Short mmCIF file of C-alpha atoms in Angstrom, two decimals:
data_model
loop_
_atom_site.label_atom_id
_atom_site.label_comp_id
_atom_site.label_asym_id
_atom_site.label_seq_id
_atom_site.Cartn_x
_atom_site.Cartn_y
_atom_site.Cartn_z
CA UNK A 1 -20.44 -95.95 -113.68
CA UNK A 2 -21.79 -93.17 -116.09
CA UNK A 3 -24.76 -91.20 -115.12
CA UNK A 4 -26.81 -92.99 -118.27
CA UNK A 5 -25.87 -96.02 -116.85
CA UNK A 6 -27.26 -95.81 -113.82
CA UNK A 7 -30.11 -94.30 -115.28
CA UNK A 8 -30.82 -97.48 -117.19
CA UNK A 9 -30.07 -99.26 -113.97
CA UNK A 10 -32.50 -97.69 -111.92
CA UNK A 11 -34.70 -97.96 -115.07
CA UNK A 12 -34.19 -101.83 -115.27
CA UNK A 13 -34.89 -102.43 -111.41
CA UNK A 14 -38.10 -100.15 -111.91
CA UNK A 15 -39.38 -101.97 -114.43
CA UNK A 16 -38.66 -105.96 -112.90
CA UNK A 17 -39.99 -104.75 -109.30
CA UNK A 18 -43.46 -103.75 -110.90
CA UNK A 19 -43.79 -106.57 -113.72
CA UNK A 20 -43.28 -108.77 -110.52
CA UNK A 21 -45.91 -106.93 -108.42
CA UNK A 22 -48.00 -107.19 -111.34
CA UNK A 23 -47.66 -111.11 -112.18
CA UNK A 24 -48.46 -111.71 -108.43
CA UNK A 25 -51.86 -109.29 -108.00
CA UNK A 26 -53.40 -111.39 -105.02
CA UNK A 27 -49.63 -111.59 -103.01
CA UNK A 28 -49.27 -107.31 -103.84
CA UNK A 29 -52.65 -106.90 -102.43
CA UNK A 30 -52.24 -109.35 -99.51
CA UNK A 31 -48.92 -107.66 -98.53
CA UNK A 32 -50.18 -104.25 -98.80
CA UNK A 33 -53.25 -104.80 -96.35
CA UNK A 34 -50.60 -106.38 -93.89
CA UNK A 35 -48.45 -103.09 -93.58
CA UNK A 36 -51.72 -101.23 -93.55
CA UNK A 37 -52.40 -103.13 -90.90
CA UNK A 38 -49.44 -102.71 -88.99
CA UNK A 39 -49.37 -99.17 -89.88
CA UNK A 40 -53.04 -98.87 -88.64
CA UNK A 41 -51.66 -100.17 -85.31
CA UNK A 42 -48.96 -97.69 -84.84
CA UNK A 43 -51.34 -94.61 -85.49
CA UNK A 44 -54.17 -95.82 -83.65
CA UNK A 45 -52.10 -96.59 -80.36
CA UNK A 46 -50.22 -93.10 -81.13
CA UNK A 47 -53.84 -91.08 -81.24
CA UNK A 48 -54.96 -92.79 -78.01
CA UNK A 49 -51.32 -91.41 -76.43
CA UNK A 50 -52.05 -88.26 -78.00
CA UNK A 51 -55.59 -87.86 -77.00
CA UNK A 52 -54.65 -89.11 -73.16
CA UNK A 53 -51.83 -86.25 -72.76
CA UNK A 54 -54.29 -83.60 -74.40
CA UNK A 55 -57.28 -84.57 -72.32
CA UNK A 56 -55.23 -83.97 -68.84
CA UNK A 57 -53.67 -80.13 -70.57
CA UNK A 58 -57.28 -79.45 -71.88
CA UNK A 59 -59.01 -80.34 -67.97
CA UNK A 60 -56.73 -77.90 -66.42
CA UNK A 61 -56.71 -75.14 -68.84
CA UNK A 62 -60.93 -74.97 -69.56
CA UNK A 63 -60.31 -74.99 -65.62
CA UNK A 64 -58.73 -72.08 -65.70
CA UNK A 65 -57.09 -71.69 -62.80
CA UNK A 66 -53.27 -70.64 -62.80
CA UNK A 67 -52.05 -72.49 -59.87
CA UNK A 68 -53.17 -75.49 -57.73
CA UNK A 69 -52.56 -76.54 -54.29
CA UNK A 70 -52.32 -79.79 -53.02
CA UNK A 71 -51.45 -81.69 -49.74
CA UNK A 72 -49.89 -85.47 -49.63
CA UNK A 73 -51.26 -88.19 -49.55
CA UNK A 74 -53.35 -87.92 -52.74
CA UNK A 75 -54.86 -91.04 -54.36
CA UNK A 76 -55.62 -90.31 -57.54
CA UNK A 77 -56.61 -93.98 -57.78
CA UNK A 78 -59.51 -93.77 -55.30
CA UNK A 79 -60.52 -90.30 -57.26
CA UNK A 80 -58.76 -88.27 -53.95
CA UNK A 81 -61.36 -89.39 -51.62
CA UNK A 82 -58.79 -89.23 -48.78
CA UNK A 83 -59.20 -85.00 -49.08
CA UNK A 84 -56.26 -84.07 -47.28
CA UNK A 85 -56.44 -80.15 -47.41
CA UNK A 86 -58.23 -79.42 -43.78
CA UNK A 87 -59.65 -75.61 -43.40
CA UNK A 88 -60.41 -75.12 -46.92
CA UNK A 89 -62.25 -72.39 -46.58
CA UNK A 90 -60.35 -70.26 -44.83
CA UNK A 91 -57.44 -71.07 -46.72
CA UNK A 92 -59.31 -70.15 -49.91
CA UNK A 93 -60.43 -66.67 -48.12
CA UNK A 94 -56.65 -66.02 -46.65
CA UNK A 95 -55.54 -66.69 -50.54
CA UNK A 96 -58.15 -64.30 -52.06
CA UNK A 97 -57.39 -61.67 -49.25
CA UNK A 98 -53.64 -61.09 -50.71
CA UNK A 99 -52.94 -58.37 -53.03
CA UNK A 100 -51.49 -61.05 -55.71
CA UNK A 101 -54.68 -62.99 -55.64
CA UNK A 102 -58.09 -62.62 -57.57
CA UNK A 103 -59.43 -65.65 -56.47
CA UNK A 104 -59.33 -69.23 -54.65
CA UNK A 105 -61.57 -71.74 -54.09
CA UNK A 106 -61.28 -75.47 -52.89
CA UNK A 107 -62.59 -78.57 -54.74
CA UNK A 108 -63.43 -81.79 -53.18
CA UNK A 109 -64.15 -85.64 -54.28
CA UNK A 110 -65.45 -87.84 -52.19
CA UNK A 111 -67.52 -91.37 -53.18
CA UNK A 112 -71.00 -91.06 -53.35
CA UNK A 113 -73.97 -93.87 -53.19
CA UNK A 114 -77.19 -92.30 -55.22
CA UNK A 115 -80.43 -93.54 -56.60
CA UNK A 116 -84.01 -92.79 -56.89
CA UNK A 117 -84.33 -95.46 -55.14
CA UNK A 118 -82.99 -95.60 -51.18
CA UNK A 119 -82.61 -99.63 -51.16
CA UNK A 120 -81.41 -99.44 -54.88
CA UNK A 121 -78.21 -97.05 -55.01
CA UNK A 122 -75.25 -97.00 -57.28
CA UNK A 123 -71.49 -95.68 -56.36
CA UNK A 124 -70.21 -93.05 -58.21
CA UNK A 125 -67.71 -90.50 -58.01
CA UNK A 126 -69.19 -87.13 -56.94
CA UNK A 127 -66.84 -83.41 -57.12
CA UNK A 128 -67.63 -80.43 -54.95
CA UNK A 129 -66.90 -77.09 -56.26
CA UNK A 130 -68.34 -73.35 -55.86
CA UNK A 131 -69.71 -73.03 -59.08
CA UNK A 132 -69.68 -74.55 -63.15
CA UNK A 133 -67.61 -72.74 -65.36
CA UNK A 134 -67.10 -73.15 -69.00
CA UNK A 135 -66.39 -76.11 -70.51
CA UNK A 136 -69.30 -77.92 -69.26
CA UNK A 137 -71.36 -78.09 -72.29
CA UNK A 138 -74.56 -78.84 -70.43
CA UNK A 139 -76.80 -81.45 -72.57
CA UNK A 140 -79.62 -80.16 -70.56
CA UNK A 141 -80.06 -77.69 -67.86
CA UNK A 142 -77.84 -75.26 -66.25
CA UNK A 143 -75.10 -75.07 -63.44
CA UNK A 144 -74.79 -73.46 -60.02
CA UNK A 145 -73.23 -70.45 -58.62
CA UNK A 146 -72.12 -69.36 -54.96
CA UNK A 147 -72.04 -65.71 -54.02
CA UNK A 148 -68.73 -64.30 -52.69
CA UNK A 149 -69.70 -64.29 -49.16
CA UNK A 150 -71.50 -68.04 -49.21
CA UNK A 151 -67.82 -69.21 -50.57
CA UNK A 152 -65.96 -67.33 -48.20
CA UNK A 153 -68.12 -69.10 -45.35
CA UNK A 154 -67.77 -71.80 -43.60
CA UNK A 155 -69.26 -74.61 -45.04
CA UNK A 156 -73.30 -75.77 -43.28
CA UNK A 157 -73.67 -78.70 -41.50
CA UNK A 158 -76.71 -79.52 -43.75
CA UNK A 159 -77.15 -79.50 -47.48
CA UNK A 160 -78.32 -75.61 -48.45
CA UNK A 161 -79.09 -76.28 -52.33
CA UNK A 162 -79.93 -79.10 -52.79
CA UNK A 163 -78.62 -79.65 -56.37
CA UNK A 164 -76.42 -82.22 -58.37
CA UNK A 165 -75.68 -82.18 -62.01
CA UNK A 166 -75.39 -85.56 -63.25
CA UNK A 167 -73.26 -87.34 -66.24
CA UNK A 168 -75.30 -88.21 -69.13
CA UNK A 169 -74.61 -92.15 -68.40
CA UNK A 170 -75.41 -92.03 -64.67
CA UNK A 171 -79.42 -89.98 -65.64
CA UNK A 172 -79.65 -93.00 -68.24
CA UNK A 173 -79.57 -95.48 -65.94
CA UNK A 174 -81.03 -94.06 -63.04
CA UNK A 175 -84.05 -92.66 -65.53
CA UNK A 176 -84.03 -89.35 -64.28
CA UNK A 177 -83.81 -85.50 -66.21
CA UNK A 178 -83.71 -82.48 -64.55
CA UNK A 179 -85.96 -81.69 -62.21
CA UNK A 180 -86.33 -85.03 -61.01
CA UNK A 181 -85.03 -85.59 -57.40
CA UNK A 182 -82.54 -88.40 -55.94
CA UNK A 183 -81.16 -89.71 -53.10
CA UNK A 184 -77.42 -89.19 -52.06
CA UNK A 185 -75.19 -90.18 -49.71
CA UNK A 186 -71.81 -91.15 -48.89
CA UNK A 187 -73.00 -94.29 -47.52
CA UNK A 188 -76.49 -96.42 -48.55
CA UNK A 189 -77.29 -95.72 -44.94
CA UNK A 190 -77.42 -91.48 -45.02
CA UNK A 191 -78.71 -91.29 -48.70
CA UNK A 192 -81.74 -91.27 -47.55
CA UNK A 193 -81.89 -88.25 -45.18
CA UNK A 194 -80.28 -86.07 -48.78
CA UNK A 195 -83.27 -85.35 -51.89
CA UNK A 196 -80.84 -83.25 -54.40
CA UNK A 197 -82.74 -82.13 -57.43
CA UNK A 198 -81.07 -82.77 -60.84
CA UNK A 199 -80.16 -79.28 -62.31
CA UNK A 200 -77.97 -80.21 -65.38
CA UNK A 201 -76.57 -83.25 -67.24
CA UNK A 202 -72.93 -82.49 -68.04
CA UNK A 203 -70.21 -85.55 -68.60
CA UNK A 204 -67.37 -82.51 -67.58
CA UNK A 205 -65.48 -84.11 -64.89
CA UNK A 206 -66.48 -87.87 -66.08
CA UNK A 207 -63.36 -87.58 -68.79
CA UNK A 208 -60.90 -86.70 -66.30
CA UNK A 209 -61.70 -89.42 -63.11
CA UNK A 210 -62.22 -91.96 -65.98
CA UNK A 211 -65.52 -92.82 -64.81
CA UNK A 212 -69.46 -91.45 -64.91
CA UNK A 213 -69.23 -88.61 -61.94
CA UNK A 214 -71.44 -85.99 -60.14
CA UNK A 215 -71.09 -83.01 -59.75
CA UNK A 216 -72.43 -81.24 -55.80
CA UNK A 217 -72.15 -77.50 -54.45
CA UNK A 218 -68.78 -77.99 -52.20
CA UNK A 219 -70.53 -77.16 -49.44
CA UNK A 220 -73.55 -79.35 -49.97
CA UNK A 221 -70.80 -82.90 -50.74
CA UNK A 222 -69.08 -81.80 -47.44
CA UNK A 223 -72.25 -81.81 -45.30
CA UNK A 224 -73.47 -84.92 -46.64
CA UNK A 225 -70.05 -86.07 -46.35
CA UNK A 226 -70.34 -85.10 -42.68
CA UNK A 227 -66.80 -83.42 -43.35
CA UNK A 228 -68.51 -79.63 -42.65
CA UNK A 229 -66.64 -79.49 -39.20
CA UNK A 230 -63.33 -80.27 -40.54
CA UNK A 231 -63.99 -78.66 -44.00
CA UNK A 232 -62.12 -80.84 -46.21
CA UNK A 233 -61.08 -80.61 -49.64
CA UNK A 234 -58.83 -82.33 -52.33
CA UNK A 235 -57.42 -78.90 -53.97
CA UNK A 236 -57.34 -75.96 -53.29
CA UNK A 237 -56.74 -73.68 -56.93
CA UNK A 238 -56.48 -69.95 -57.63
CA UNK A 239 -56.08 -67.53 -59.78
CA UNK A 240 -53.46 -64.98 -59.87
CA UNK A 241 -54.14 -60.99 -59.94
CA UNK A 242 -53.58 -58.87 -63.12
CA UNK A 243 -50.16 -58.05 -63.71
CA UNK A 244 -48.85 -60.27 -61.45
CA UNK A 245 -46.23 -63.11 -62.57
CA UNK A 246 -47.93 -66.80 -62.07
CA UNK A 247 -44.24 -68.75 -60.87
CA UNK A 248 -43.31 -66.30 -58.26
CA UNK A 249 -46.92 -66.05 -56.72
CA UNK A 250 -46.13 -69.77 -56.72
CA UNK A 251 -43.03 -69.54 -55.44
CA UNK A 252 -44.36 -67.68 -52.37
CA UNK A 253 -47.47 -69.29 -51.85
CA UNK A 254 -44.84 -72.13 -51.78
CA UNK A 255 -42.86 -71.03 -48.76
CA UNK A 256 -45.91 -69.47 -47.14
CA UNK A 257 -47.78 -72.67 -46.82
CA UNK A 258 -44.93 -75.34 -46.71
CA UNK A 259 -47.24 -77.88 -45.96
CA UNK A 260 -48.62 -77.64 -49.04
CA UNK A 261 -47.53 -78.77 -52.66
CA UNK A 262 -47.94 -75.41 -54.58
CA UNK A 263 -47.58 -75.95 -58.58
CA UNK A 264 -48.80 -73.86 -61.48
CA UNK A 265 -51.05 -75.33 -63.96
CA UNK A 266 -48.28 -76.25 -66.47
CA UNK A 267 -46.32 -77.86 -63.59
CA UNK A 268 -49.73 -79.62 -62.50
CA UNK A 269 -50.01 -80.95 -66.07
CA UNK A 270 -46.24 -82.28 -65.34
CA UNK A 271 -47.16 -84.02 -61.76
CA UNK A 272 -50.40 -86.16 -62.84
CA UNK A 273 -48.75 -87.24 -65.60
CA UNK A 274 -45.90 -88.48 -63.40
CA UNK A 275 -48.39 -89.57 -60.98
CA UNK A 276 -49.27 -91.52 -64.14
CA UNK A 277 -46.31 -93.00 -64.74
CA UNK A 278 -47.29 -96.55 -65.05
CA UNK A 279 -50.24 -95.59 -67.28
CA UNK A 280 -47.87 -93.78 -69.03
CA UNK A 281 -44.93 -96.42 -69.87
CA UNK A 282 -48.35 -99.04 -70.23
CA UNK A 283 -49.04 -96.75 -73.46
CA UNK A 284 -45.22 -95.80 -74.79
CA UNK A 285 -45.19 -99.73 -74.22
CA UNK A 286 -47.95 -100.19 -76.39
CA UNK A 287 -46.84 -98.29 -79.12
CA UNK A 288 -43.30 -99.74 -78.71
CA UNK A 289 -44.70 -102.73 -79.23
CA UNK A 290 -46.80 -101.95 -81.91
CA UNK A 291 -43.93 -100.01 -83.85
CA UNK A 292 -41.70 -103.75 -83.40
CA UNK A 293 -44.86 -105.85 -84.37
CA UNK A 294 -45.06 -103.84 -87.35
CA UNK A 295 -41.79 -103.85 -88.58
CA UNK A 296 -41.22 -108.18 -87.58
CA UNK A 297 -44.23 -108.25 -89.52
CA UNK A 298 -43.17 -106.35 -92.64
CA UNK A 299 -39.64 -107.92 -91.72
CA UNK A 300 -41.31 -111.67 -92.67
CA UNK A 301 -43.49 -109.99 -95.47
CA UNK A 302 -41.05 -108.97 -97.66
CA UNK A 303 -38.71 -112.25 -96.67
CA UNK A 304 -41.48 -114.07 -97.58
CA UNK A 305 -41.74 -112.33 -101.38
CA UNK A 306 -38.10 -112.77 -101.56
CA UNK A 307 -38.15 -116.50 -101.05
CA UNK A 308 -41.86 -116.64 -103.41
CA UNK A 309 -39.77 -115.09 -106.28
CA UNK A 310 -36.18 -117.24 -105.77
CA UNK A 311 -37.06 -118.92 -108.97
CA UNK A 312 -37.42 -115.28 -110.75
CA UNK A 313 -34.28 -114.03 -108.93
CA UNK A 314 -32.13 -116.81 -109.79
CA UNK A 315 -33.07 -116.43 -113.26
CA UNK A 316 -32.29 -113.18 -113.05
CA UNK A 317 -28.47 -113.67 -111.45
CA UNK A 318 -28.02 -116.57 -114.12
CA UNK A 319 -27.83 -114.18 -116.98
CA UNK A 320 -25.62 -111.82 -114.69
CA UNK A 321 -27.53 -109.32 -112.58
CA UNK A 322 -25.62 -108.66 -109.37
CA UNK A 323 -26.82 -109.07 -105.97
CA UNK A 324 -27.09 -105.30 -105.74
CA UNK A 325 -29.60 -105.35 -108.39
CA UNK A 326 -31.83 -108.00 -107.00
CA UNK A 327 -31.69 -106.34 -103.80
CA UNK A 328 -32.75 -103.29 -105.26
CA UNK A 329 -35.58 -105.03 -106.93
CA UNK A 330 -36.90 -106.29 -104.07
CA UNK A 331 -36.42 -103.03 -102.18
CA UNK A 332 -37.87 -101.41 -105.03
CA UNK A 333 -40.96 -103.47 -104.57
CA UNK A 334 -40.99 -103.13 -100.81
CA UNK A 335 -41.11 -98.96 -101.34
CA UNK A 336 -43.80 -99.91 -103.61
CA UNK A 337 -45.52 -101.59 -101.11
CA UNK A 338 -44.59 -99.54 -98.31
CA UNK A 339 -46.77 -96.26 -100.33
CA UNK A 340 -49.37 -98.17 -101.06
CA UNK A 341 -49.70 -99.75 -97.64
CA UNK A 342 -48.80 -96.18 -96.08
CA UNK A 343 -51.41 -93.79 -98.01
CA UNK A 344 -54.22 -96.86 -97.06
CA UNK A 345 -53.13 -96.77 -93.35
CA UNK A 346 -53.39 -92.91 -93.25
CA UNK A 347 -57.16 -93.10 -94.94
CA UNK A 348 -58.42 -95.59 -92.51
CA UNK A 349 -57.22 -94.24 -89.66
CA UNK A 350 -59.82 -91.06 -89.16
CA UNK A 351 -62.62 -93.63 -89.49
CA UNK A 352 -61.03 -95.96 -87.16
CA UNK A 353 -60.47 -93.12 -84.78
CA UNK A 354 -63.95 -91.98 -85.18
CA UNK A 355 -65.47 -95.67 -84.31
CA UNK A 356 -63.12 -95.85 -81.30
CA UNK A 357 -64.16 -92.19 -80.36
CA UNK A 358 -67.62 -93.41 -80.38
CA UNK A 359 -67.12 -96.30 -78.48
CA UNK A 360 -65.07 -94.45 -75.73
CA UNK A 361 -67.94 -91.51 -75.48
CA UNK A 362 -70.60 -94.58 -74.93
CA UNK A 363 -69.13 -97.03 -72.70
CA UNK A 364 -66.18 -94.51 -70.82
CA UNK A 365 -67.61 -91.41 -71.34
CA UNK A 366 -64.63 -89.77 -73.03
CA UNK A 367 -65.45 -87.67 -75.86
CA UNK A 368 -62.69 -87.37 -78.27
CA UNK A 369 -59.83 -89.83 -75.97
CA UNK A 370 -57.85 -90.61 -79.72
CA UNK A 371 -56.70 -87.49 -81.23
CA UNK A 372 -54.59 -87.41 -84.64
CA UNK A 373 -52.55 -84.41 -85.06
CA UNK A 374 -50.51 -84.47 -88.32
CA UNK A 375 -47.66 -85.67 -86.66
CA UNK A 376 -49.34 -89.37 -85.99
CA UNK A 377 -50.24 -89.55 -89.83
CA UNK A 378 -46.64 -88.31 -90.45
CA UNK A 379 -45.12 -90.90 -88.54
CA UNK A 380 -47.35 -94.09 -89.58
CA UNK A 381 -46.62 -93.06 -93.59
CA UNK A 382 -42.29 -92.28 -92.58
CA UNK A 383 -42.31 -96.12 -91.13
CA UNK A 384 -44.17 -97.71 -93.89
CA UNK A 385 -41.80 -96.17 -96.56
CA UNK A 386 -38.95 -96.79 -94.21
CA UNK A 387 -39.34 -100.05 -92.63
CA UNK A 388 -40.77 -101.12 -95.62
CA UNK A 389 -37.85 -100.21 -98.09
CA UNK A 390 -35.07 -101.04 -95.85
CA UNK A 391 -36.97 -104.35 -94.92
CA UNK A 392 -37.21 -105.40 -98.09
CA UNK A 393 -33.69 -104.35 -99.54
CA UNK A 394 -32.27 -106.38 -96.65
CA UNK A 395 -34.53 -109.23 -97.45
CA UNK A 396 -33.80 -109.01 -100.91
CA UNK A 397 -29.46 -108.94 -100.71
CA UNK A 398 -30.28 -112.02 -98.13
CA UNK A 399 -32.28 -113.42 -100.89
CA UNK A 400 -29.82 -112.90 -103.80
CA UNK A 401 -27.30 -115.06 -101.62
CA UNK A 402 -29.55 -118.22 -102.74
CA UNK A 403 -30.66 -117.36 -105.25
CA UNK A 404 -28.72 -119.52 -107.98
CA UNK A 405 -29.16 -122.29 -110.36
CA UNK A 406 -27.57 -125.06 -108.46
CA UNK A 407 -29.77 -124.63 -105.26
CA UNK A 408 -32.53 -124.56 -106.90
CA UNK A 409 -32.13 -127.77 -108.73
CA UNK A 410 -31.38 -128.97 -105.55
#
């Protein structure tokens, strides 16, 4: 075939796939809102995969520690109330006292029971650190510090501060700002004996236990905890000394303290997400499933145009068109589609991302959970031109098949 020939070819198959699209407005527009649709699916799933990873890098790096230090078990499903790291001062003040150290510190998390009320108390998860650091993003008031020597201590048997900064959700329903005084405990029975004034209202660590938290001095959580003697805590992080090399202080923190699990933050990042692991293969099932739905769906679409336009197509083959053509008018149709469909999916999807972003902030408490880095937008428009176009010219050769005179008198 000459080059003008094809061109007239390609011409032809233009020109029947949008006089088709054209005599059928209301079936174009239906199909094009279904693979916007499925499209929509794929990107919105893909942000909320996205956003999940990026929330768990983001925690640990606005952390900014360089390594952590954990102990077995852990339960990150009962928000690592088991606190398995015994000592934790010390530890922390052995850590800080080598030359490859700047600084260590412990965090804890324990279950707390608070209210302003002692016979009316909520549960809530409640983390015990040193001090706030950036990334908190108070909405109102201010964090706490710990001098050197106060860290360094061992922790009091009885609450010294007498401060708690609360998530936004947990002051709205308990009706309380800062300044206002409640009752904690980790039972309903002690809250009593604790008033903690309300210094700040900061949602910080509510995005990463997946639930409204509190946020205690460590040593404050661990005497109401009644953990003081022991001095428990969950982690213990650090960070390393200028100059020196983050995986080998690891690596000899490691076989210094072989009880421990030593990791760096990157390799922290790593283990919760394959602590995660069934979260994890939940969402790449998800999206799995949405990618499939999406293309079964476009799969019947464009079968179902096919078969709507047998009477066109059969037409068509009686005065000689091949079955490549008709394919290619179909598939032609389907690319049509597929763009259309495609550049709609990838306009909708920041405003359903935004509407899902403020849903998650209100009810969870996570602020931006979807995220949609170009790569999600790039991906949703590559399957609806793909799926859609190969769809359809397979739908379309399948079509051509019946597509004659005699079966449709039949």
């Amino acid at each position: 075939m000459s080059v003008g020939g094809a061109v007239v070819r390609t011409r032809a198959v233009i020109g029947l796939a949008l006089a088709q699209l054209r005599r059928s407005p209301g079936r174009t527009v239906l199909t094009v809102l279904a693979v916007t649709l499925a499209v929509l699916s794929v990107t919105v799933l893909a942000s909320l995969g996205v956003g999940v990873v990026e929330k768990g890098e983001q925690g640990l790096d606005s952390a900014g520690r360089d390594i952590w230090i954990s102990r077995s078990p852990v339960d990150p499903g009962s928000s690592g109330t088991e606190n398995p790291i015994s000592g934790a001062h010390g530890t922390a003040a052995e850590l800080t006292a080598r030359d490859d150290i700047a600084s260590a510190s412990p965090i804890a998390m324990y279950d707390v029971y608070l209210g302003t009320d002692p016979s009316d108390l909520q549960r809530r998860p409640a983390v015990g650190v040193q001090e706030t650091h950036d990334g908190f993003d108070f909405e109102a008031g201010h964090g706490f510090e710990v001098d050197r020597e106060t860290a360094a201590s061992p922790p009091p048997d009885e609450p010294q501060r007498d401060e708690i900064i609360l998530d936004p959700q947990v002051a709205d329903e308990l009706g309380v700002s800062v300044g206002d005084t409640i009752y904690v405990g980790t039972s309903r029975h002690t809250a009593e004996a604790n008033e903690l004034t309300v210094i700040g209202i900061s949602g910080y660590y509510s995005q990463y236990l997946g639930s409204p938290a509190v946020t205690v001095p460590l040593g404050d959580l661990q005497a109401i905890a009644g953990t003081s003697g022991t001095d428990r805590a969950t982690y213990l992080t650090a960070d390393v000394a200028d100059g020196a090399d983050r995986d080998a202080v690891a690596a000899e923190l490691g076989e210094a303290y072989p009880e421990y699990d030593v990791r760096t933050s990157d390799n922290q990042v790593q283990s919760m997400l394959e602590e995660r692991t069934m979260v994890l293969a939940s969402g790449a099932t998800l999206v799995g499933l949405a990618v499939l739905g999406g293309i079964v769906l476009t799969a019947n679409l464009f079968a179902l145009v096919a078969h709507q336009q047998r009477e066109e197509l059969a037409a068509l083959r009686a005065i000689g068109l091949s079955r490549r053509l008709l394919a290619g008018t179909i598939g032609t149709q389907g690319l049509v589609i597929g763009l259309l469909g495609g550049l709609l999916a990838v306009a909708v999807t920041p405003l359903a991302v935004i509407g899902l972003n403020r849903f998650s902030a209100s009810v969870l408490g996570f602020e931006r959970l979807l995220r949609t880095p170009p790569e999600v937008y790039a991906g949703g428009f590559a399957l609806a031109l793909g799926a859609g176009t190969i769809v359809a010219i397979v739908a379309g050769w399948r079509a051509g098949r019946y597509a004659r005179i005699e079966h449709l008198q039949a």
